[in-house]
Amino acid sequence: MGNLVADLRAIAGPAHVLADPDVVAGYATDWTRRYTGSASCVVSPGTTAQIAEAIQACAGYGARVIPQGGNTGLVGGSIPPAQSDGADCVILSTKRLTALCPVDPRSRQVTAGAGVTIARLADHAAAAGLRYGVDLASRDSATVGGTIATNAGGIHTIRYGPTRSQVAGLIAVLADGSVVGSLSGLTAGSTGFDLAQLLVGSEGTLAVITEARLALRPPEPAAAVLIAGTTGIAAATELLAHIREVIPDLLAAEYIDAAGLALVRDVAGLAPPTADPHEGYLLVEIAATAGVPDPDAYLQRLDTVGLPADTVVALDANAMAALWSYRERITEAIATIGMPHKIDVAVPIPALGAFCADLEGVVRDAVHGHGNSEPRLIVFGHLGVGNLHVNVLGPDPADTGVDEAVARLAASHGGSVAAEHGIGRAKTGWLAFSSLAADVDAMRSIKTALDPAGLLNPGVLFPPEIQQQRATTRTV
Ligand SMILES: Cc1cc2nc3c(=O)[nH]c(=O)nc-3n(C[C@H](O)[C@H](O)[C@H](O)COP(=O)(O)OP(=O)(O)OC[C@H]3O[C@@H](n4cnc5c(N)ncnc54)[C@H](O)[C@@H]3O)c2cc1C
């Protein structure tokens, strides 16, 4: 390994290869602290060409490459495997790829380095009078490359779609060091496979993304934010449907259950959002659009949907931010009480009520079946796109019984085992619950064609024992 470190230092510069084990350990542990691995060094190349050289150098030594952006991923995809297959791992950080080109107002596009954070990209777009469509609570650290590699969603997915919908092109380095892609930003194009879209959601297993051409949107300020108490998620989905009938332009539609709201209030010292306690809370952000002249018009429309009497509607920026804090601070609040099992799933909106009705029993059975004490269950998420984050506290972090049970439950309701965080290392065994075996086989063929030696992010995304999983795979 000594020679590889020396070679990487020659490529990226001595200051940009870290080999001190204590420093490397910080990069090899994920945000949740649930996943940790070991790597020989961290390399931070400054250009696409250096990345290509670094990958070729790693390949020459048989070392694996683990692409890492902001390391805010929640499924262990950005860190090396816990158990080595004998090969060294090198973490390839994109933190020096921070170039941000001027916004082009004619195409409403911008080119950003993979290491640019979402917060910086959003500020850059706003300074040009535009907006980036993806926003998430990890915005200060999560990067352009990481959000593309995971097809991140976030609070505005209901309005602008996930990261996939923002990508107009990219540059990436494949496992053999070749550089592919384009930053032309052409939306008209009919020249075969769309490599940029293939790499969206590939979780660092096919290529290292180095730059991206991203679509921007006209600004849409929020006209109002409301929080309404409901009798649970089924009632929240009904209420949301009524709101959408009279106000189609929603920027966000989020759900927080009573346990989540109580926790965030406790940890963040927040007052109750509504006069009465409720089993669930629907938070809706309404866009100020040309069709509706003033805030009163929104209030009149909302009057027709039968909102609970203690619904709170905020019309000014401070009051809106105060309502958002119940939702924005929840992930941090959960992290203060332990290491949760975080299960990000998508369920068709009409099935959300049935899914949540089954959830408590499924979690209890899974936890007790493994001899654990009473679990603490918190559910919140992006209701408008059927994306829930199921958090379970209590079971040992290494015991994945409850994660698997919840993933199976989502799949049994026609859902997906991963909505926006990806599969990572955490969910490889459950990919086949919601994906056809033929789909997984096709993905594996692409992986093998582009990375025959398994150099990039081994152990991420693909189930290790695909044959065994077929027994539980859904059929067409
Ligand atoms: C408080 C909090 C809130 C969050 N909220 C949301 C949310 O609302 N929506 C959501 O979708 N996610 C959310 N996340 C999860 C996380 O922020 C996203 O998954 C994000 O996309 C990860 O970006 P990153 O730069 O941190 O990537 P990392 O965590 O570094 O990496 C994630 C994956 O992408 C790969 N990767 C990273 N960079 C590259 C690259 N340049 N080329 C190829 N592969 C690469 C890694 O190998 C890994 O597999 C949240 C996380 C936290 C901590």
Coordinates of C-alpha atoms and ligand atoms in Angstrom, one line a residue:
M1 CA 0.0 0.0 0.0
G2 CA 2.9 2.3 0.7
N3 CA 3.6 2.6 -3.0
L4 CA -0.1 3.3 -3.8
V5 CA -0.1 6.2 -1.3
A6 CA 3.0 7.6 -2.9
D7 CA 1.5 7.2 -6.4
L8 CA -1.7 8.9 -5.3
R9 CA 0.4 11.8 -3.7
A10 CA 2.2 12.2 -7.0
I11 CA -1.2 12.5 -8.8
A12 CA -3.3 14.6 -6.4
G13 CA -0.5 16.4 -4.5
P14 CA 1.0 15.3 -1.1
A15 CA -1.5 17.4 0.9
H16 CA -4.5 15.7 -0.7
V17 CA -3.8 12.1 0.4
L18 CA -4.5 11.4 4.0
A19 CA -3.1 8.2 5.5
D20 CA -3.1 8.8 9.2
P21 CA -5.4 6.0 10.5
D22 CA -7.2 8.3 13.0
V23 CA -8.0 10.8 10.2
V24 CA -9.0 8.1 7.8
A25 CA -11.3 6.6 10.4
G26 CA -13.3 9.8 10.4
Y27 CA -14.0 9.4 6.7
A28 CA -14.7 5.7 7.1
T29 CA -17.7 6.1 9.4
D30 CA -21.0 7.3 8.1
W31 CA -23.3 10.1 9.4
T32 CA -25.5 7.6 11.4
R33 CA -22.3 6.1 13.0
R34 CA -24.1 2.8 12.4
Y35 CA -21.7 1.9 9.5
T36 CA -18.0 1.9 9.6
G37 CA -15.3 0.3 7.5
S38 CA -11.6 0.6 7.0
A39 CA -9.5 2.2 4.3
S40 CA -5.8 2.7 3.7
C41 CA -6.1 6.3 2.7
V42 CA -8.3 9.2 1.5
V43 CA -7.5 10.8 -1.8
S44 CA -9.0 14.2 -2.8
P45 CA -8.1 14.8 -6.5
G46 CA -8.7 18.3 -7.8
T47 CA -9.7 17.6 -11.4
T48 CA -11.4 15.0 -13.5
A49 CA -8.0 14.1 -15.0
Q50 CA -6.5 13.4 -11.6
I51 CA -9.5 11.2 -10.7
A52 CA -9.0 9.2 -13.8
E53 CA -5.3 8.8 -12.9
A54 CA -6.1 7.9 -9.3
I55 CA -8.6 5.3 -10.4
Q56 CA -6.1 3.7 -12.7
A57 CA -3.5 3.7 -10.0
C58 CA -5.9 2.0 -7.6
A59 CA -6.7 -0.6 -10.3
G60 CA -3.0 -1.2 -10.7
Y61 CA -2.7 -2.2 -7.1
G62 CA -6.1 -4.1 -7.0
A63 CA -7.3 -1.5 -4.5
R64 CA -11.1 -0.7 -4.3
V65 CA -12.3 2.8 -4.8
I66 CA -15.1 4.2 -2.5
P67 CA -16.5 7.5 -3.9
Q68 CA -17.5 9.9 -1.2
G69 CA -19.2 13.3 -1.3
G70 CA -20.5 14.9 1.9
N71 CA -20.8 11.6 3.7
T72 CA -24.4 12.4 4.7
G73 CA -25.8 9.2 3.1
L74 CA -27.9 7.1 5.5
V75 CA -27.4 3.6 4.1
G76 CA -23.6 3.1 4.4
G77 CA -22.8 3.6 0.7
S78 CA -20.1 6.2 1.2
I79 CA -17.8 4.3 3.4
P80 CA -15.7 1.1 2.8
P81 CA -16.9 -2.3 3.7
A82 CA -16.6 -3.5 7.3
Q83 CA -15.0 -6.7 6.2
S84 CA -12.3 -6.6 3.7
D85 CA -12.1 -9.2 0.9
G86 CA -8.3 -8.9 1.2
A87 CA -8.1 -5.9 -1.1
D88 CA -7.2 -2.4 0.1
C89 CA -9.8 0.3 0.0
V90 CA -9.2 4.0 -1.0
I91 CA -11.8 6.6 -0.2
L92 CA -12.0 9.0 -3.1
S93 CA -13.4 12.3 -1.8
T94 CA -14.8 14.9 -4.2
K95 CA -14.4 17.7 -1.7
R96 CA -12.0 19.7 -3.9
L97 CA -14.3 19.6 -6.9
T98 CA -16.0 22.8 -5.9
A99 CA -16.1 24.8 -9.2
L100 CA -19.4 26.5 -9.9
C101 CA -19.8 28.1 -13.3
P102 CA -21.9 31.2 -13.9
V103 CA -25.6 30.4 -14.4
D104 CA -26.8 30.5 -18.0
P105 CA -30.2 32.4 -17.8
R106 CA -31.1 31.4 -21.4
S107 CA -31.0 27.7 -20.8
R108 CA -31.7 28.0 -17.1
Q109 CA -28.8 25.7 -16.4
V110 CA -25.6 25.7 -14.4
T111 CA -22.5 23.5 -14.4
A112 CA -21.3 22.5 -10.9
G113 CA -18.4 20.4 -9.6
A114 CA -19.4 17.1 -7.9
G115 CA -18.2 18.4 -4.5
V116 CA -20.4 21.6 -4.5
T117 CA -22.9 21.4 -1.6
I118 CA -26.6 21.7 -2.3
A119 CA -26.7 24.9 -0.1
R120 CA -24.0 26.6 -2.1
L121 CA -25.7 25.6 -5.4
A122 CA -29.0 26.9 -4.1
D123 CA -27.5 30.3 -3.1
H124 CA -25.7 30.5 -6.5
A125 CA -29.0 29.9 -8.3
A126 CA -30.8 32.4 -6.1
A127 CA -28.2 35.0 -6.8
A128 CA -29.1 34.6 -10.5
G129 CA -32.8 34.8 -9.8
L130 CA -33.4 31.1 -10.2
R131 CA -33.8 28.1 -7.9
Y132 CA -32.4 24.6 -7.7
G133 CA -35.3 22.0 -7.4
V134 CA -33.8 19.7 -4.8
D135 CA -33.6 20.7 -1.2
L136 CA -32.9 18.6 1.8
A137 CA -32.1 19.0 5.5
S138 CA -28.5 17.9 4.8
R139 CA -28.0 20.7 2.3
D140 CA -24.9 22.2 4.0
S141 CA -22.9 19.0 3.5
A142 CA -24.6 16.9 0.8
T143 CA -23.0 17.4 -2.6
V144 CA -24.0 17.5 -6.2
G145 CA -22.2 14.2 -6.9
G146 CA -23.7 12.4 -3.9
T147 CA -27.2 13.6 -4.6
I148 CA -27.0 12.4 -8.2
A149 CA -25.4 9.1 -7.2
T150 CA -28.4 8.5 -4.8
N151 CA -31.1 10.2 -6.8
A152 CA -31.8 12.2 -3.7
G153 CA -35.4 13.5 -3.2
G154 CA -36.2 15.9 -0.5
I155 CA -38.9 18.3 0.4
H156 CA -39.7 19.7 -3.0
T157 CA -39.9 16.3 -4.9
I158 CA -43.7 16.8 -5.1
R159 CA -43.1 20.0 -7.2
Y160 CA -39.8 19.4 -9.1
G161 CA -39.2 15.7 -9.0
P162 CA -36.1 14.0 -7.6
T163 CA -32.5 14.8 -8.6
R164 CA -32.9 12.7 -11.7
S165 CA -35.3 15.4 -13.1
Q166 CA -32.6 18.1 -12.6
V167 CA -29.7 16.4 -14.4
A168 CA -29.1 17.7 -17.9
G169 CA -25.7 16.1 -18.3
L170 CA -22.6 15.1 -16.4
I171 CA -19.0 14.1 -16.7
A172 CA -17.8 10.9 -15.0
V173 CA -14.8 8.6 -14.8
L174 CA -15.4 4.9 -15.4
A175 CA -13.5 2.1 -13.6
D176 CA -11.0 1.9 -16.5
G177 CA -10.2 5.6 -16.2
S178 CA -12.1 6.6 -19.3
V179 CA -14.0 9.9 -19.1
V180 CA -17.6 9.9 -20.3
G181 CA -20.5 12.3 -20.6
S182 CA -21.3 15.8 -21.7
L183 CA -22.1 19.2 -20.2
S184 CA -23.8 20.5 -23.3
G185 CA -27.1 20.5 -21.4
L186 CA -29.0 19.5 -24.5
T187 CA -32.5 18.5 -23.6
A188 CA -33.1 17.4 -27.2
G189 CA -30.9 14.4 -27.9
S190 CA -31.5 11.0 -29.5
T191 CA -28.1 9.3 -29.7
G192 CA -28.6 6.0 -27.9
F193 CA -28.4 5.3 -24.2
D194 CA -28.5 8.2 -21.8
L195 CA -25.4 7.6 -19.7
A196 CA -26.1 10.6 -17.4
Q197 CA -29.4 9.1 -16.4
L198 CA -27.9 5.7 -16.1
L199 CA -25.5 7.1 -13.5
V200 CA -28.2 8.8 -11.5
G201 CA -28.9 6.4 -8.6
S202 CA -25.8 4.2 -9.3
E203 CA -24.4 4.9 -5.9
G204 CA -20.8 5.1 -6.9
T205 CA -20.8 1.5 -8.4
L206 CA -20.4 2.5 -12.1
A207 CA -18.4 5.7 -12.2
V208 CA -17.2 8.7 -10.2
I209 CA -19.2 11.7 -11.2
T210 CA -17.0 14.8 -11.4
E211 CA -19.2 17.6 -12.8
A212 CA -22.9 18.0 -13.6
R213 CA -25.0 20.3 -15.8
L214 CA -28.1 21.0 -13.8
A215 CA -31.5 22.5 -14.6
L216 CA -32.7 25.4 -12.6
R217 CA -36.2 26.7 -12.1
P218 CA -37.9 30.1 -11.9
P219 CA -38.1 31.2 -8.3
E220 CA -41.4 30.2 -6.6
P221 CA -41.6 31.8 -3.2
A222 CA -43.9 30.2 -0.6
A223 CA -47.2 32.0 -0.1
A224 CA -48.2 30.0 2.9
V225 CA -47.2 27.0 5.1
L226 CA -49.8 25.2 7.1
I227 CA -49.8 22.5 9.8
A228 CA -53.0 20.5 10.2
G229 CA -53.6 17.8 12.8
T230 CA -55.1 14.5 11.5
T231 CA -56.2 11.2 12.9
G232 CA -53.3 9.5 11.2
I233 CA -51.7 9.0 7.8
A234 CA -54.8 7.8 6.0
A235 CA -56.6 11.0 7.0
A236 CA -53.5 13.1 6.1
T237 CA -53.5 11.6 2.6
E238 CA -57.3 12.4 2.2
L239 CA -56.8 16.0 3.5
L240 CA -53.8 16.4 1.1
A241 CA -55.9 15.3 -1.8
H242 CA -58.6 17.8 -1.0
I243 CA -56.0 20.6 -0.6
R244 CA -54.5 19.7 -4.0
E245 CA -57.9 19.9 -5.7
V246 CA -58.2 23.6 -4.8
I247 CA -54.5 24.5 -4.7
P248 CA -52.5 22.4 -7.3
D249 CA -49.2 24.3 -6.8
L250 CA -47.8 22.7 -3.7
L251 CA -44.1 23.0 -3.0
A252 CA -44.1 20.4 -0.2
A253 CA -46.4 18.0 1.6
E254 CA -44.8 16.4 4.6
Y255 CA -46.1 14.1 7.4
I256 CA -45.0 13.8 11.0
D257 CA -46.5 11.3 13.4
A258 CA -47.4 12.1 17.0
A259 CA -44.3 10.4 18.4
G260 CA -42.0 12.4 16.0
L261 CA -43.7 15.6 16.8
A262 CA -43.4 15.0 20.6
L263 CA -39.7 14.2 20.2
V264 CA -38.8 17.2 18.1
R265 CA -40.7 19.5 20.5
D266 CA -38.9 18.0 23.4
V267 CA -35.4 18.2 21.9
A268 CA -35.7 21.5 20.2
G269 CA -37.9 23.1 22.9
L270 CA -40.7 23.9 20.6
A271 CA -44.3 24.8 21.6
P272 CA -47.1 22.6 20.3
P273 CA -48.0 23.6 16.7
T274 CA -51.8 23.1 17.2
A275 CA -54.1 23.7 20.1
D276 CA -55.0 20.0 20.5
P277 CA -52.7 17.0 20.2
H278 CA -53.3 14.8 17.1
E279 CA -52.2 11.4 15.9
G280 CA -50.5 12.8 12.9
Y281 CA -49.6 16.2 11.4
L282 CA -49.7 17.3 7.7
L283 CA -47.4 20.2 6.8
V284 CA -48.1 21.8 3.4
E285 CA -46.1 24.5 1.7
I286 CA -48.1 26.4 -1.0
A287 CA -46.3 28.2 -3.9
A288 CA -47.1 31.8 -4.7
T289 CA -48.2 31.4 -8.3
A290 CA -49.5 33.9 -10.8
G291 CA -53.0 32.5 -10.8
V292 CA -53.7 33.4 -7.1
P293 CA -53.6 37.2 -6.4
D294 CA -53.0 37.4 -2.6
P295 CA -52.8 35.4 0.6
D296 CA -56.5 35.9 1.3
A297 CA -57.2 34.0 -1.9
Y298 CA -55.3 31.0 -0.5
L299 CA -57.2 31.2 2.8
Q300 CA -60.5 31.3 1.0
R301 CA -59.6 28.2 -1.0
L302 CA -58.4 26.4 2.1
D303 CA -61.7 27.2 3.8
T304 CA -63.4 24.9 1.4
V305 CA -61.4 21.7 2.2
G306 CA -62.6 21.1 5.8
L307 CA -59.3 21.7 7.6
P308 CA -59.4 20.9 11.4
A309 CA -60.3 24.0 13.5
D310 CA -56.9 24.2 15.1
T311 CA -55.0 24.2 11.8
V312 CA -52.2 26.8 11.8
V313 CA -51.5 28.8 8.6
A314 CA -48.4 30.9 8.4
L315 CA -48.2 33.7 5.8
D316 CA -44.9 35.5 6.7
A317 CA -41.4 34.2 6.3
N318 CA -40.6 33.9 10.1
A319 CA -43.9 32.1 10.9
M320 CA -43.4 29.7 7.9
A321 CA -39.8 28.9 9.1
A322 CA -41.2 28.2 12.6
L323 CA -43.6 25.7 11.2
W324 CA -40.9 24.1 9.1
S325 CA -38.7 23.6 12.1
Y326 CA -41.0 20.7 13.4
R327 CA -40.1 18.8 10.2
E328 CA -36.6 20.1 9.5
R329 CA -35.2 19.2 13.0
I330 CA -36.6 15.8 13.3
T331 CA -33.6 13.7 12.0
E332 CA -31.3 15.5 14.4
A333 CA -33.8 15.1 17.2
I334 CA -33.9 11.3 16.7
A335 CA -30.1 11.2 16.6
T336 CA -30.0 12.7 20.1
I337 CA -31.8 9.7 21.7
G338 CA -29.9 6.8 20.1
M339 CA -28.8 5.1 17.0
P340 CA -32.0 4.5 15.1
H341 CA -32.9 2.0 12.5
K342 CA -33.8 4.4 9.6
I343 CA -35.9 2.7 7.0
D344 CA -36.6 4.8 3.9
V345 CA -39.4 3.3 1.9
A346 CA -41.9 4.4 -0.8
V347 CA -45.5 3.1 -0.7
P348 CA -48.2 4.0 -3.3
I349 CA -50.2 6.9 -1.7
P350 CA -53.5 5.0 -1.6
A351 CA -51.8 2.2 0.3
L352 CA -50.1 4.4 3.0
G353 CA -52.9 4.0 5.5
A354 CA -52.9 0.2 5.2
F355 CA -49.1 0.2 5.4
C356 CA -49.0 2.3 8.6
A357 CA -51.9 0.2 10.1
D358 CA -49.7 -2.9 9.8
L359 CA -46.5 -1.2 10.8
E360 CA -46.7 -1.1 14.6
G361 CA -47.5 -4.8 14.8
V362 CA -44.8 -5.8 12.2
V363 CA -42.2 -3.7 14.1
R364 CA -43.2 -5.1 17.5
D365 CA -43.1 -8.7 16.2
A366 CA -39.7 -8.2 14.5
V367 CA -38.2 -6.6 17.6
H368 CA -39.6 -9.1 20.1
G369 CA -38.7 -12.0 17.8
H370 CA -35.1 -10.9 18.3
G371 CA -35.4 -10.7 22.1
N372 CA -35.3 -6.9 22.3
S373 CA -37.3 -4.6 24.6
E374 CA -40.2 -2.4 23.6
P375 CA -39.3 -0.5 20.4
R376 CA -39.8 3.3 19.9
L377 CA -41.4 3.9 16.5
I378 CA -41.3 7.3 14.7
V379 CA -42.7 7.8 11.2
F380 CA -42.3 11.0 9.1
G381 CA -41.6 11.7 5.5
H382 CA -42.5 13.2 2.1
L383 CA -46.2 12.3 2.1
G384 CA -46.8 13.9 -1.3
V385 CA -44.7 11.3 -3.0
G386 CA -45.5 8.4 -0.7
N387 CA -42.0 8.4 0.8
L388 CA -41.9 7.5 4.5
H389 CA -38.9 7.4 6.9
V390 CA -39.6 4.7 9.5
N391 CA -37.4 5.1 12.5
V392 CA -37.1 2.4 15.1
L393 CA -35.2 2.8 18.3
G394 CA -34.5 0.0 20.7
P395 CA -33.1 -2.9 18.8
D396 CA -29.3 -3.3 18.6
P397 CA -28.0 -1.3 15.6
A398 CA -26.4 -4.4 14.3
D399 CA -29.6 -6.4 14.3
T400 CA -31.3 -5.8 11.0
G401 CA -34.4 -7.9 11.7
V402 CA -36.7 -4.9 12.0
D403 CA -35.3 -3.1 8.9
E404 CA -36.0 -6.2 6.9
A405 CA -39.5 -6.6 8.2
V406 CA -40.4 -3.0 7.4
A407 CA -38.8 -3.3 3.9
R408 CA -40.9 -6.5 3.3
L409 CA -44.0 -4.7 4.5
A410 CA -43.5 -1.8 2.1
A411 CA -42.9 -4.3 -0.8
S412 CA -46.1 -6.2 0.2
H413 CA -48.1 -3.0 -0.2
G414 CA -46.7 -2.5 -3.7
G415 CA -43.9 -0.2 -2.5
S416 CA -40.2 0.1 -2.8
V417 CA -37.5 -0.8 -0.2
A418 CA -35.7 2.5 -1.0
A419 CA -37.3 5.8 -1.9
E420 CA -34.5 8.4 -1.8
H421 CA -31.6 7.3 0.3
G422 CA -30.5 4.4 -2.0
I423 CA -29.7 0.8 -1.2
G424 CA -26.1 1.4 0.0
R425 CA -24.7 -1.4 2.1
A426 CA -27.7 -1.5 4.4
K427 CA -30.4 -2.8 2.0
T428 CA -28.6 -5.0 -0.5
G429 CA -30.3 -8.1 0.8
W430 CA -33.7 -6.6 0.2
L431 CA -33.4 -5.1 -3.3
A432 CA -35.2 -8.1 -4.7
F433 CA -38.2 -7.6 -2.4
S434 CA -39.4 -4.8 -4.7
S435 CA -37.3 -5.3 -7.9
L436 CA -37.8 -8.0 -10.5
A437 CA -35.0 -10.6 -10.6
A438 CA -34.6 -9.7 -14.3
D439 CA -34.2 -6.1 -13.4
V440 CA -31.5 -6.8 -10.9
D441 CA -29.8 -9.2 -13.4
A442 CA -29.8 -6.4 -16.0
M443 CA -28.3 -4.0 -13.6
R444 CA -25.6 -6.5 -12.7
S445 CA -24.8 -7.0 -16.3
I446 CA -24.2 -3.3 -16.7
K447 CA -22.0 -3.3 -13.6
T448 CA -20.0 -6.2 -14.9
A449 CA -19.6 -4.6 -18.4
L450 CA -18.4 -1.2 -17.0
D451 CA -16.5 -2.5 -14.0
P452 CA -15.5 -6.1 -14.6
A453 CA -13.0 -6.2 -11.7
G454 CA -15.5 -4.8 -9.2
L455 CA -13.2 -1.9 -8.4
L456 CA -15.9 0.7 -7.6
N457 CA -17.8 0.6 -4.3
P458 CA -17.9 -3.2 -3.8
G459 CA -20.7 -4.4 -1.6
V460 CA -23.0 -1.5 -2.4
L461 CA -26.3 -1.8 -4.2
F462 CA -26.0 -5.4 -5.4
P463 CA -27.3 -8.3 -3.4
P464 CA -24.4 -10.7 -2.6
E465 CA -26.6 -13.8 -2.8
I466 CA -28.9 -13.1 -5.7
Q467 CA -29.8 -16.7 -6.3
Q468 CA -31.2 -17.1 -2.8
Q469 CA -33.1 -13.9 -3.0
R470 CA -35.0 -15.0 -6.1
A471 CA -37.2 -17.2 -3.9
T472 CA -38.8 -14.0 -2.5
T473 CA -38.8 -12.0 -5.7
R474 CA -42.0 -10.6 -7.0
T475 CA -43.2 -11.8 -10.4
V476 CA -44.6 -9.8 -13.2
Ligands
LIG1 C1 -30.2 15.4 8.4 C2 -30.3 14.6 7.1 C3 -31.4 14.8 6.3 C4 -31.5 14.1 5.0 N1 -32.6 14.3 4.2 C5 -32.7 13.8 3.0 C6 -33.8 14.0 2.2 O1 -34.7 14.7 2.5 N2 -33.8 13.4 1.0 C7 -32.8 12.6 0.6 O2 -32.8 12.1 -0.6 N3 -31.7 12.3 1.4 C8 -31.6 12.9 2.6 N4 -30.6 12.6 3.4 C9 -29.5 11.6 2.9 C10 -28.3 12.2 2.2 O3 -28.2 13.6 2.5 C11 -28.5 12.0 0.7 O4 -28.4 10.6 0.4 C12 -27.4 12.7 -0.2 O5 -27.8 12.5 -1.5 C13 -26.0 12.2 0.1 O6 -25.1 13.1 -0.5 P1 -23.6 13.2 -0.1 O7 -22.8 14.1 -0.9 O8 -23.5 13.3 1.4 O9 -23.1 11.7 -0.5 P2 -22.3 10.6 0.3 O10 -23.1 10.3 1.5 O11 -20.9 11.0 0.4 O12 -22.5 9.4 -0.7 C14 -23.7 8.8 -1.0 C15 -23.5 7.7 -2.1 O13 -23.2 8.4 -3.3 C16 -21.9 7.9 -3.8 N5 -21.2 9.1 -4.3 C17 -20.9 10.3 -3.6 N6 -20.3 11.1 -4.5 C18 -20.2 10.5 -5.6 C19 -19.7 10.9 -6.9 N7 -19.2 12.1 -7.1 N8 -19.7 10.0 -7.9 C20 -20.2 8.8 -7.7 N9 -20.8 8.3 -6.6 C21 -20.8 9.2 -5.5 C22 -21.2 7.3 -2.6 O14 -20.3 6.3 -3.0 C23 -22.4 6.7 -1.8 O15 -22.8 5.5 -2.4 C24 -30.4 13.2 4.6 C25 -29.3 13.0 5.4 C26 -29.2 13.7 6.6 C27 -28.0 13.5 7.5

